[in-house]
Structures are given as structure tokens and as C-alpha cells.
Short mmCIF file of C-alpha atoms in Angstrom, two decimals:
data_model
loop_
_atom_site.label_atom_id
_atom_site.label_comp_id
_atom_site.label_asym_id
_atom_site.label_seq_id
_atom_site.Cartn_x
_atom_site.Cartn_y
_atom_site.Cartn_z
CA UNK A 297 -199.43 188.37 -2.17
CA UNK A 298 -197.37 186.79 -4.96
CA UNK A 299 -198.76 183.67 -6.59
CA UNK A 300 -196.27 181.13 -7.94
CA UNK A 301 -197.18 177.84 -9.63
CA UNK A 302 -194.60 175.06 -10.04
CA UNK A 303 -195.21 172.37 -12.65
CA UNK A 304 -193.67 169.00 -13.40
CA UNK A 305 -194.97 168.29 -16.94
CA UNK A 306 -196.15 164.87 -18.04
CA UNK A 307 -193.63 162.12 -18.78
CA UNK A 308 -194.46 158.43 -18.90
CA UNK A 309 -191.79 157.53 -16.33
CA UNK A 310 -192.80 159.27 -13.14
CA UNK A 311 -191.15 159.95 -9.80
CA UNK A 312 -191.46 162.62 -7.16
CA UNK A 313 -190.42 166.13 -8.25
CA UNK A 314 -187.49 166.47 -5.84
CA UNK A 315 -185.94 169.36 -7.77
CA UNK A 316 -189.09 171.46 -7.44
CA UNK A 317 -189.36 170.32 -3.84
CA UNK A 318 -185.95 171.82 -3.09
CA UNK A 319 -186.86 175.02 -4.94
CA UNK A 320 -190.13 175.31 -3.02
CA UNK A 321 -188.54 174.87 0.40
CA UNK A 322 -185.80 177.38 -0.44
CA UNK A 323 -188.38 179.87 -1.67
CA UNK A 324 -190.52 179.51 1.43
CA UNK A 325 -187.55 180.13 3.70
CA UNK A 326 -186.03 183.11 1.91
CA UNK A 327 -188.84 185.02 0.22
CA UNK A 328 -189.66 188.02 2.40
CA UNK A 329 -193.17 188.79 1.17
CA UNK A 330 -196.45 186.91 1.23
CA UNK A 331 -196.41 183.90 -1.04
CA UNK A 332 -199.07 181.59 -2.46
CA UNK A 333 -197.35 178.48 -3.79
CA UNK A 334 -199.03 175.77 -5.88
CA UNK A 335 -197.75 172.57 -7.48
CA UNK A 336 -199.07 170.37 -10.29
CA UNK A 337 -197.84 167.19 -11.92
CA UNK A 338 -198.89 166.23 -15.42
CA UNK A 339 -199.22 162.54 -14.55
CA UNK A 340 -201.86 163.23 -11.92
CA UNK A 341 -203.42 166.59 -12.74
CA UNK A 342 -205.53 167.42 -15.80
CA UNK A 343 -204.40 170.25 -18.06
CA UNK A 344 -207.57 172.23 -17.39
CA UNK A 345 -206.97 172.07 -13.63
CA UNK A 346 -203.35 173.14 -14.05
CA UNK A 347 -204.25 176.00 -16.36
CA UNK A 348 -207.05 177.32 -14.17
CA UNK A 349 -204.53 177.95 -11.38
CA UNK A 350 -201.95 179.41 -13.77
CA UNK A 351 -204.23 182.05 -15.26
CA UNK A 352 -203.62 185.17 -13.20
CA UNK A 353 -200.56 183.77 -11.42
CA UNK A 354 -197.48 185.99 -11.20
CA UNK A 355 -195.01 183.28 -12.15
CA UNK A 356 -195.31 179.73 -13.50
CA UNK A 357 -192.17 177.61 -13.27
CA UNK A 358 -191.66 174.44 -15.34
CA UNK A 359 -189.06 171.78 -14.55
CA UNK A 360 -188.20 170.15 -17.87
CA UNK A 361 -186.39 167.09 -19.00
CA UNK A 362 -186.36 166.75 -22.79
CA UNK A 363 -189.32 164.30 -22.94
CA UNK A 364 -191.36 166.62 -20.70
CA UNK A 365 -190.58 169.82 -22.60
CA UNK A 366 -193.28 169.56 -25.32
CA UNK A 367 -196.06 169.30 -22.73
CA UNK A 368 -194.60 172.24 -20.81
CA UNK A 369 -194.47 174.36 -23.96
CA UNK A 370 -198.11 173.58 -24.83
CA UNK A 371 -199.19 174.65 -21.36
CA UNK A 372 -197.06 177.79 -21.52
CA UNK A 373 -198.57 178.83 -24.86
CA UNK A 374 -202.08 178.57 -23.44
CA UNK A 375 -201.08 180.47 -20.30
CA UNK A 376 -199.57 183.33 -22.30
CA UNK A 377 -202.64 183.52 -24.55
CA UNK A 378 -205.08 183.72 -21.66
CA UNK A 379 -202.89 185.49 -19.10
CA UNK A 380 -200.21 187.57 -20.89
CA UNK A 381 -198.91 189.15 -17.68
CA UNK A 382 -198.03 185.77 -16.15
CA UNK A 383 -194.29 185.12 -16.43
CA UNK A 384 -193.29 181.65 -17.60
CA UNK A 385 -189.95 180.28 -16.38
CA UNK A 386 -188.33 177.10 -17.70
CA UNK A 387 -185.57 175.25 -15.89
CA UNK A 388 -183.97 171.81 -15.79
CA UNK A 389 -181.96 169.73 -18.23
CA UNK A 390 -183.66 170.71 -21.49
CA UNK A 391 -183.57 174.51 -21.10
CA UNK A 392 -180.02 174.34 -19.76
CA UNK A 393 -178.94 172.33 -22.81
CA UNK A 394 -180.89 174.47 -25.28
CA UNK A 395 -181.05 178.03 -23.91
CA UNK A 396 -182.32 179.22 -27.30
CA UNK A 397 -185.81 178.04 -26.28
CA UNK A 398 -186.12 181.42 -24.55
CA UNK A 399 -186.80 182.77 -28.05
CA UNK A 400 -190.17 180.99 -27.96
CA UNK A 401 -192.93 183.54 -27.46
CA UNK A 402 -194.39 181.49 -24.63
CA UNK A 403 -191.10 181.33 -22.70
CA UNK A 404 -190.22 184.47 -20.76
CA UNK A 405 -187.19 183.23 -18.84
CA UNK A 406 -184.97 180.22 -18.46
CA UNK A 407 -182.74 179.11 -15.60
CA UNK A 408 -179.42 177.48 -16.43
CA UNK A 409 -178.30 174.83 -13.94
CA UNK A 410 -179.45 174.49 -10.34
CA UNK A 411 -182.52 176.56 -9.64
CA UNK A 412 -183.01 177.21 -5.92
CA UNK A 413 -181.21 180.57 -5.63
CA UNK A 414 -181.93 181.79 -9.16
CA UNK A 415 -185.66 181.10 -8.97
CA UNK A 416 -185.85 183.08 -5.72
CA UNK A 417 -184.08 185.89 -7.58
CA UNK A 418 -186.76 185.72 -10.29
CA UNK A 419 -189.59 185.80 -7.74
CA UNK A 420 -187.87 188.82 -6.20
CA UNK A 421 -188.10 190.65 -9.52
CA UNK A 422 -185.29 189.56 -11.86
CA UNK A 423 -186.71 189.61 -15.40
CA UNK A 424 -183.55 188.72 -17.34
CA UNK A 425 -184.36 186.26 -20.13
CA UNK A 426 -181.51 183.96 -19.09
CA UNK A 427 -180.65 183.55 -15.42
CA UNK A 428 -177.56 181.59 -14.45
CA UNK A 429 -178.07 179.15 -11.60
CA UNK A 430 -175.74 178.95 -8.63
CA UNK A 431 -174.43 175.97 -6.68
CA UNK A 432 -175.66 176.15 -3.07
CA UNK A 433 -174.05 174.05 -0.36
CA UNK A 434 -176.19 171.53 1.47
CA UNK A 435 -176.06 173.78 4.52
CA UNK A 436 -177.95 176.41 2.52
CA UNK A 437 -180.73 174.04 1.45
CA UNK A 438 -183.80 172.86 3.28
CA UNK A 439 -185.29 169.42 2.82
CA UNK A 440 -187.48 169.20 -0.29
CA UNK A 441 -191.06 170.25 0.45
CA UNK A 442 -192.70 166.84 0.03
CA UNK A 443 -196.09 168.14 1.13
CA UNK A 444 -196.14 170.72 -1.64
CA UNK A 445 -195.01 168.27 -4.35
CA UNK A 446 -197.62 165.80 -3.07
CA UNK A 447 -195.08 163.03 -2.59
CA UNK A 448 -197.79 160.85 -1.07
CA UNK A 449 -199.34 160.48 -4.53
CA UNK A 450 -196.20 158.91 -6.01
CA UNK A 451 -195.72 156.71 -2.93
CA UNK A 452 -199.32 155.53 -3.19
CA UNK A 453 -198.80 154.85 -6.90
CA UNK A 454 -195.71 152.75 -6.14
CA UNK A 455 -197.68 150.74 -3.63
CA UNK A 456 -200.51 150.14 -6.09
CA UNK A 457 -198.05 148.99 -8.78
CA UNK A 458 -195.65 146.77 -6.83
CA UNK A 459 -196.86 146.60 -3.26
CA UNK A 460 -194.12 148.80 -1.84
CA UNK A 461 -194.23 152.36 -0.53
CA UNK A 462 -191.08 153.90 -2.04
CA UNK A 463 -189.63 157.41 -2.00
CA UNK A 464 -186.28 158.77 -3.13
CA UNK A 465 -183.58 160.96 -1.60
CA UNK A 466 -180.54 162.88 -2.81
CA UNK A 467 -177.17 162.57 -1.10
CA UNK A 468 -174.75 164.20 -3.55
CA UNK A 469 -174.61 166.79 -6.26
CA UNK A 470 -172.01 166.71 -9.09
CA UNK A 471 -171.00 163.44 -10.72
CA UNK A 472 -167.25 162.74 -11.00
CA UNK A 473 -167.54 160.99 -14.38
CA UNK A 474 -168.57 162.31 -17.78
CA UNK A 475 -170.26 159.52 -19.70
CA UNK A 476 -170.85 160.48 -23.33
CA UNK A 477 -174.54 159.51 -23.22
CA UNK A 478 -175.37 161.37 -19.98
CA UNK A 479 -176.32 165.02 -19.40
CA UNK A 480 -175.95 164.92 -15.61
CA UNK A 481 -173.01 167.35 -15.74
CA UNK A 482 -175.20 169.85 -17.53
CA UNK A 483 -177.10 171.02 -14.45
CA UNK A 484 -174.62 170.58 -11.60
CA UNK A 485 -171.54 171.22 -13.73
CA UNK A 486 -168.54 169.21 -14.83
CA UNK A 487 -166.61 167.86 -11.87
CA UNK A 488 -163.48 169.73 -10.83
CA UNK A 489 -161.94 169.10 -7.42
CA UNK A 490 -161.22 172.82 -6.93
CA UNK A 491 -163.82 174.79 -8.86
CA UNK A 492 -166.75 172.35 -8.83
CA UNK A 493 -166.19 169.59 -6.26
CA UNK A 494 -168.71 166.95 -5.31
CA UNK A 495 -171.14 168.28 -2.72
CA UNK A 496 -172.16 165.57 -0.27
CA UNK A 497 -174.71 165.79 2.52
CA UNK A 498 -173.70 165.09 6.07
CA UNK A 499 -174.86 161.48 6.68
CA UNK A 500 -176.44 162.57 9.97
CA UNK A 501 -178.51 165.28 8.31
CA UNK A 502 -179.40 162.92 5.46
CA UNK A 503 -180.57 160.28 7.93
CA UNK A 504 -182.61 162.95 9.71
CA UNK A 505 -184.64 163.44 6.54
CA UNK A 506 -184.85 159.72 5.75
CA UNK A 507 -186.04 158.94 9.27
CA UNK A 508 -188.71 161.64 9.12
CA UNK A 509 -190.00 160.70 5.65
CA UNK A 510 -190.13 156.98 6.46
CA UNK A 511 -192.46 157.78 9.34
CA UNK A 512 -194.43 160.51 7.60
CA UNK A 513 -195.11 158.59 4.37
CA UNK A 514 -195.03 155.11 5.93
CA UNK A 515 -192.24 153.95 3.63
CA UNK A 516 -191.09 150.37 3.47
CA UNK A 517 -188.32 150.98 0.91
CA UNK A 518 -186.25 153.92 -0.35
CA UNK A 519 -183.71 154.71 -3.03
CA UNK A 520 -181.29 157.45 -4.04
CA UNK A 521 -181.56 159.58 -7.17
CA UNK A 522 -177.81 160.22 -7.22
CA UNK A 523 -176.24 159.29 -10.55
CA UNK A 524 -173.33 157.92 -8.53
CA UNK A 525 -173.97 157.29 -4.84
CA UNK A 526 -170.56 155.73 -4.17
CA UNK A 527 -168.54 158.80 -5.17
CA UNK A 528 -166.37 157.82 -2.23
CA UNK A 529 -166.63 154.41 -0.48
CA UNK A 530 -165.91 156.12 2.84
CA UNK A 531 -168.96 158.31 2.37
CA UNK A 532 -171.14 155.26 1.71
CA UNK A 533 -169.73 153.45 4.75
CA UNK A 534 -170.33 156.49 6.98
CA UNK A 535 -173.93 156.68 5.75
CA UNK A 536 -174.44 152.97 6.42
CA UNK A 537 -172.99 153.31 9.92
CA UNK A 538 -175.29 156.23 10.71
CA UNK A 539 -178.32 154.33 9.39
CA UNK A 540 -177.42 151.33 11.55
CA UNK A 541 -176.73 153.50 14.60
CA UNK A 542 -180.24 154.95 14.37
CA UNK A 543 -181.79 151.53 13.84
CA UNK A 544 -183.29 152.60 10.51
CA UNK A 545 -184.03 149.10 9.27
CA UNK A 546 -185.91 150.08 6.08
CA UNK A 547 -184.33 148.39 3.03
CA UNK A 548 -182.92 150.57 0.29
CA UNK A 549 -180.98 150.68 -2.97
CA UNK A 550 -178.61 152.97 -4.85
CA UNK A 551 -176.82 153.44 -8.16
CA UNK A 552 -173.08 152.85 -7.93
CA UNK A 553 -170.06 153.17 -10.20
CA UNK A 554 -168.11 149.91 -10.16
CA UNK A 555 -164.71 151.64 -10.34
CA UNK A 556 -165.28 153.51 -7.07
CA UNK A 557 -166.43 150.54 -4.99
CA UNK A 558 -164.38 148.36 -2.66
CA UNK A 559 -165.20 145.20 -0.73
CA UNK A 560 -165.41 146.96 2.63
CA UNK A 561 -168.21 149.10 1.22
CA UNK A 562 -170.26 146.00 0.44
CA UNK A 563 -169.86 144.69 3.97
CA UNK A 564 -171.49 147.87 5.29
CA UNK A 565 -174.12 148.00 2.55
CA UNK A 566 -175.26 144.56 3.66
CA UNK A 567 -175.20 145.48 7.36
CA UNK A 568 -177.35 148.55 6.65
CA UNK A 569 -179.96 146.44 4.82
CA UNK A 570 -179.12 147.63 1.31
CA UNK A 571 -181.26 145.32 -0.78
CA UNK A 572 -179.89 146.11 -4.24
CA UNK A 573 -177.09 147.93 -6.05
CA UNK A 574 -177.74 149.26 -9.54
CA UNK A 575 -174.64 149.23 -11.70
CA UNK A 576 -174.18 150.96 -15.04
CA UNK A 577 -172.23 148.28 -16.90
CA UNK A 578 -173.13 149.59 -20.39
CA UNK A 579 -171.14 147.06 -22.45
CA UNK A 580 -169.10 143.88 -22.40
CA UNK A 581 -166.58 145.42 -24.77
CA UNK A 582 -163.63 147.35 -23.37
CA UNK A 583 -163.54 149.26 -26.66
CA UNK A 584 -167.08 150.52 -26.17
CA UNK A 585 -166.49 151.26 -22.49
CA UNK A 586 -163.58 153.45 -23.53
CA UNK A 587 -165.82 155.25 -26.04
CA UNK A 588 -168.43 155.83 -23.31
CA UNK A 589 -165.82 157.58 -21.17
CA UNK A 590 -167.00 155.88 -18.02
CA UNK A 591 -163.58 154.97 -16.69
CA UNK A 592 -164.60 151.35 -16.35
CA UNK A 593 -163.20 147.97 -17.37
CA UNK A 594 -164.74 144.52 -17.69
CA UNK A 595 -162.75 142.96 -14.85
CA UNK A 596 -163.90 145.75 -12.53
CA UNK A 597 -167.55 145.03 -13.32
CA UNK A 598 -167.00 141.32 -12.70
CA UNK A 599 -165.30 141.97 -9.36
CA UNK A 600 -168.08 144.22 -8.10
CA UNK A 601 -170.82 141.77 -9.09
CA UNK A 602 -168.91 139.04 -7.26
CA UNK A 603 -168.62 141.15 -4.08
CA UNK A 604 -172.32 141.98 -4.11
CA UNK A 605 -173.26 138.34 -4.57
CA UNK A 606 -170.90 137.27 -1.76
CA UNK A 607 -172.67 139.63 0.65
CA UNK A 608 -176.17 138.71 -0.47
CA UNK A 609 -177.02 142.00 -2.17
CA UNK A 610 -179.13 141.88 -5.32
CA UNK A 611 -177.39 143.15 -8.44
CA UNK A 612 -179.06 145.10 -11.22
CA UNK A 613 -177.04 145.69 -14.37
CA UNK A 614 -177.81 148.43 -16.88
CA UNK A 615 -176.62 147.91 -20.46
CA UNK A 616 -176.61 150.34 -23.37
CA UNK A 617 -177.03 149.47 -27.04
CA UNK A 618 -176.16 151.71 -29.97
CA UNK A 619 -172.85 153.41 -29.27
CA UNK A 620 -171.57 154.65 -32.66
CA UNK A 621 -168.66 152.19 -32.88
CA UNK A 622 -170.53 149.18 -31.49
CA UNK A 623 -170.46 146.18 -33.81
CA UNK A 624 -172.26 142.85 -33.69
CA UNK A 625 -169.13 141.37 -32.10
CA UNK A 626 -169.24 144.01 -29.34
CA UNK A 627 -172.88 143.16 -28.60
CA UNK A 628 -172.02 139.48 -28.39
CA UNK A 629 -169.30 140.40 -25.88
CA UNK A 630 -172.00 142.12 -23.83
CA UNK A 631 -174.07 138.94 -23.92
CA UNK A 632 -171.06 136.89 -22.79
CA UNK A 633 -170.44 139.30 -19.91
CA UNK A 634 -174.07 139.17 -18.74
CA UNK A 635 -174.08 135.36 -18.86
CA UNK A 636 -171.04 135.35 -16.60
CA UNK A 637 -172.34 138.01 -14.22
CA UNK A 638 -175.69 136.25 -13.73
CA UNK A 639 -177.42 139.48 -12.54
CA UNK A 640 -180.60 139.44 -10.48
CA UNK A 641 -182.13 142.17 -12.65
CA UNK A 642 -180.95 143.43 -16.02
CA UNK A 643 -182.10 146.29 -18.21
CA UNK A 644 -181.34 147.35 -21.79
CA UNK A 645 -181.65 150.80 -23.27
CA UNK A 646 -180.85 152.24 -26.69
CA UNK A 647 -178.67 155.31 -26.86
CA UNK A 648 -180.80 158.45 -27.01
CA UNK A 649 -178.91 161.61 -28.06
CA UNK A 650 -180.51 163.95 -25.54
CA UNK A 651 -179.57 167.63 -25.74
CA UNK A 652 -176.55 168.12 -23.50
CA UNK A 653 -174.99 164.74 -24.27
CA UNK A 654 -171.98 164.21 -26.54
CA UNK A 655 -174.22 162.51 -29.09
CA UNK A 656 -176.64 165.38 -29.65
CA UNK A 657 -176.31 167.00 -33.08
CA UNK A 658 -178.08 170.39 -33.19
CA UNK A 659 -178.77 170.07 -36.91
CA UNK A 660 -179.57 166.38 -37.14
CA UNK A 661 -181.73 166.28 -34.01
CA UNK A 662 -183.28 169.75 -33.95
CA UNK A 663 -186.69 168.48 -35.04
CA UNK A 664 -186.87 165.40 -32.84
CA UNK A 665 -190.13 165.08 -30.94
CA UNK A 666 -188.66 164.33 -27.51
CA UNK A 667 -192.10 163.49 -26.20
CA UNK A 668 -191.90 160.20 -28.12
CA UNK A 669 -188.19 159.48 -27.69
CA UNK A 670 -186.19 158.34 -24.72
CA UNK A 671 -183.57 155.76 -23.79
CA UNK A 672 -186.16 152.99 -23.73
CA UNK A 673 -187.36 153.48 -27.27
CA UNK A 674 -186.95 155.86 -30.17
CA UNK A 675 -187.51 155.60 -33.91
CA UNK A 676 -184.50 157.47 -35.24
CA UNK A 677 -181.21 156.48 -33.61
CA UNK A 678 -179.01 154.34 -35.82
CA UNK A 679 -175.30 153.83 -36.32
CA UNK A 680 -172.90 152.83 -39.07
CA UNK A 681 -173.22 149.23 -37.89
CA UNK A 682 -176.88 148.96 -36.89
CA UNK A 683 -180.16 150.33 -38.17
CA UNK A 684 -182.79 151.50 -35.70
CA UNK A 685 -184.78 148.33 -36.38
CA UNK A 686 -181.72 146.17 -35.67
CA UNK A 687 -181.04 147.94 -32.37
CA UNK A 688 -184.63 147.39 -31.30
CA UNK A 689 -184.35 143.74 -32.30
CA UNK A 690 -181.25 143.32 -30.13
CA UNK A 691 -183.05 145.02 -27.25
CA UNK A 692 -186.05 142.69 -27.63
CA UNK A 693 -183.77 139.65 -27.91
CA UNK A 694 -181.95 140.47 -24.69
CA UNK A 695 -185.12 141.32 -22.81
CA UNK A 696 -186.78 138.06 -23.82
CA UNK A 697 -183.71 135.95 -23.04
CA UNK A 698 -182.95 137.37 -19.62
CA UNK A 699 -186.53 137.82 -18.48
CA UNK A 700 -186.99 134.11 -19.12
CA UNK A 701 -183.78 133.15 -17.32
CA UNK A 702 -184.60 135.31 -14.32
CA UNK A 703 -188.12 133.87 -14.10
CA UNK A 704 -186.74 130.33 -14.20
CA UNK A 705 -184.25 131.15 -11.47
CA UNK A 706 -186.93 132.65 -9.24
CA UNK A 707 -189.08 129.55 -9.71
CA UNK A 708 -186.13 127.30 -8.81
CA UNK A 709 -185.38 129.42 -5.75
CA UNK A 710 -189.01 129.24 -4.63
CA UNK A 711 -189.19 125.46 -5.09
CA UNK A 712 -185.95 125.05 -3.18
CA UNK A 713 -187.34 127.03 -0.27
CA UNK A 714 -185.16 130.04 -1.03
CA UNK A 715 -186.06 133.67 -0.57
CA UNK A 716 -186.82 134.37 -4.25
CA UNK A 717 -187.36 138.10 -4.74
CA UNK A 718 -186.36 139.66 -1.44
CA UNK A 719 -187.12 143.26 -2.38
CA UNK A 720 -188.73 144.91 0.61
CA UNK A 721 -187.81 142.16 3.08
CA UNK A 722 -185.75 142.86 6.17
CA UNK A 723 -182.61 140.88 5.42
#
């Protein structure tokens, strides 16, 4: 019997551990021996409970973003002190970006990239310090093991926080764009139509999973974790048609890239009860959009927001502050754009130079405590034009302004007999 423990370390922003869910289901299908598989999540499970199961285990695998890495390393150090024969394996964005972490005494192995096949190889006996991940097709993968990753806990948490039972799904791997602030390409690879094309799930098979999970976890809303769900409008339309065909009426949302969308796509999004599209707008300055490398222009953003509004789909805009060349005038252009877009929801982040992004400097940022730094707040990022304090002040200004405007609009809608916030309603 081989005992394997999978861990999602603590990070303030929590969602289900889909990556470990995929690894677990692949392991269960392909491992030929007897296997005891455990899972823990730092947001729900106490360190002492996690450690008690890790002591004596054959392998402990950690899935690490940069903010979650410090907690993982603390756990690994304790495991190696108390149970030296237990192998510790680190995978995910942070180890892939910084493979030198394998030099830590508490880290036996790291996986670079996607982990399903490579982690099975490790469980089968591979002890190489660095194991390169492979890129399995969707036909090779099973649905994520939501029982093992205790998905019900995150769904219950969602319900307790906002009254909705929400879970997430993945439809594509590989993002076709390479935004300077994003490390998405790190794990699934930089897009190349021949050597690393986008891998999309068959809409029928995807709806099979959605249909099952909606019933099993009693969902009343779902979303996609894809960095770009509309990699091809035809794919989105085919998914919507399949969802409608099956009479899956549960409302949903997704993150889209404005440059890939067309009006026909919005017609089908509405028909399939898509409640909201989340759009990475980033800036109201074409200069800054060019620096981001998103392949996006202001008029494209405006057009997509107009389409969504026409078809009655809520629009959430994401905006980024702190690109190196961003001036006060560029930020004012962002404000002008938002005023014209009139989004239903708007969010503001400050650039965080995560390992794996174009903004990470291995010397300047080597000692950053990632446990206290993310895109929502950090105490060190500054530019030639703005200090860290100034960036935070802009963030606070925008949040206050648009939170107030959105509250006023919701009150007006309610008094006028409108729908107000329709999230979760069957439109």
C-alpha cells in the first residue's frame, strides 16, 4: 500500500483545488498498485491535522501558487524533520517559475508544468529532483475527483458567504495571449498553433461533468476557471447550444477576451443563461494596453460592453494599476473609459510581479514574502511615475467611487421595480 497526501496550502482567496482533483483522478485510474490517497486544504484543515497524516506517508504533494508557497514550505520542513523518508513534491506556478526551490532541504522534487502524468511517474518511483510535466489531451484525463478534494466544503462556504452554491469547471488549457503581468503560460506553455495548440474539451463531455456536479453538489451557479473561455467564439456557441439542448438552466459566468468575441456569441450566451461576463480591460490607455501585450484596443472593449448590455448580460470589468509606463494621465483615461462603459461590477488590482511574469526581477524580488503580497495589495511595487502609496490611493479612490455608483444604481433599479442584482436568477 502506497500512501500519498495531496495538499493545497493556505491562501486567503480560496477555491476548489481543481488541479489536484485532476491529478488525483488520473492517479487513481493509472496507478497499478494499492493506493491510499488523502487531501488537505490549509483554509479548512489545521496544520497539526495535516501533519499527522503526512508523517509516515510515502509522498506528500503540494500545489503552490506564489502566495501559498511559504505555508507549503513550513509544512514540508516539519514533515522532513519528523519523517525523513517521506518524499515532498512541489508543483504548480511557483515551483515551475522558480525551479531552484528544489535546493531547499525540505523539497525533494518539483514538477514543472502540468502534473497529472509526471506525478504518476513519481508515485511509480521516479526520484529525479526535477520532473518535466507533459501536456495530456482531454481524452486522457478523468473528471477532477471532487470527492477527494472535498469540493462540498468550498460550495458550502460560497453559500454561507453569498447565498449561492457555486463550483468551477475547466474547458480549455493554454491561453492564446501572453499578458506581461500573467504567468498562465508558465504551466500550460506559450501558445503555438503547431507545437502547443489550445486544448479544448468536447462541449458534450464538458456538459456531462457540469450536469453531474450540479446534481451532486446541488449547485445553483457555476463559473469557469479558464483564463480565456472565448478562445474561439464558435467553441463558446457550441457549448451554449449543448447546454441549452440538455436543458441545463443553471446560470453561469466566464472570463472572456474582448478581442475574440463577436455579437453572435453574446446571443448564445444569453440564451444559455450566462449571467455575467468578466472582461480583463486593464486600462483606458491604448499605450498601456500595448505595453500589457494583451492585443486589445479601447474601441474593442467598448464594443463588447455594448453587446453584453444589449443582450442583458452583466458586465464585470477588471482594471490594473501600476504598469511601469503608466502616468497620471493614463489613469485618468482609465477613469474616463469606466465612466463610459458603466459596468455592473468593477475591480481594481495593483500589478504584482509574480515569478513567471515579465515583471519579476530575480534580484529585486528574491526576498519578497509572497504570503503577504498579491494583486490585491502589496507594500513594495512602485514605478517611475507612482509610489506604492500613490498606487494604493488610486485603488482606494476607484473602489470608493464605483462602489458608491453601483450601490446607487442598484437602489434606483430596485425602486423602479427592476431586477437589481440578478446573479443566481433564471433569466
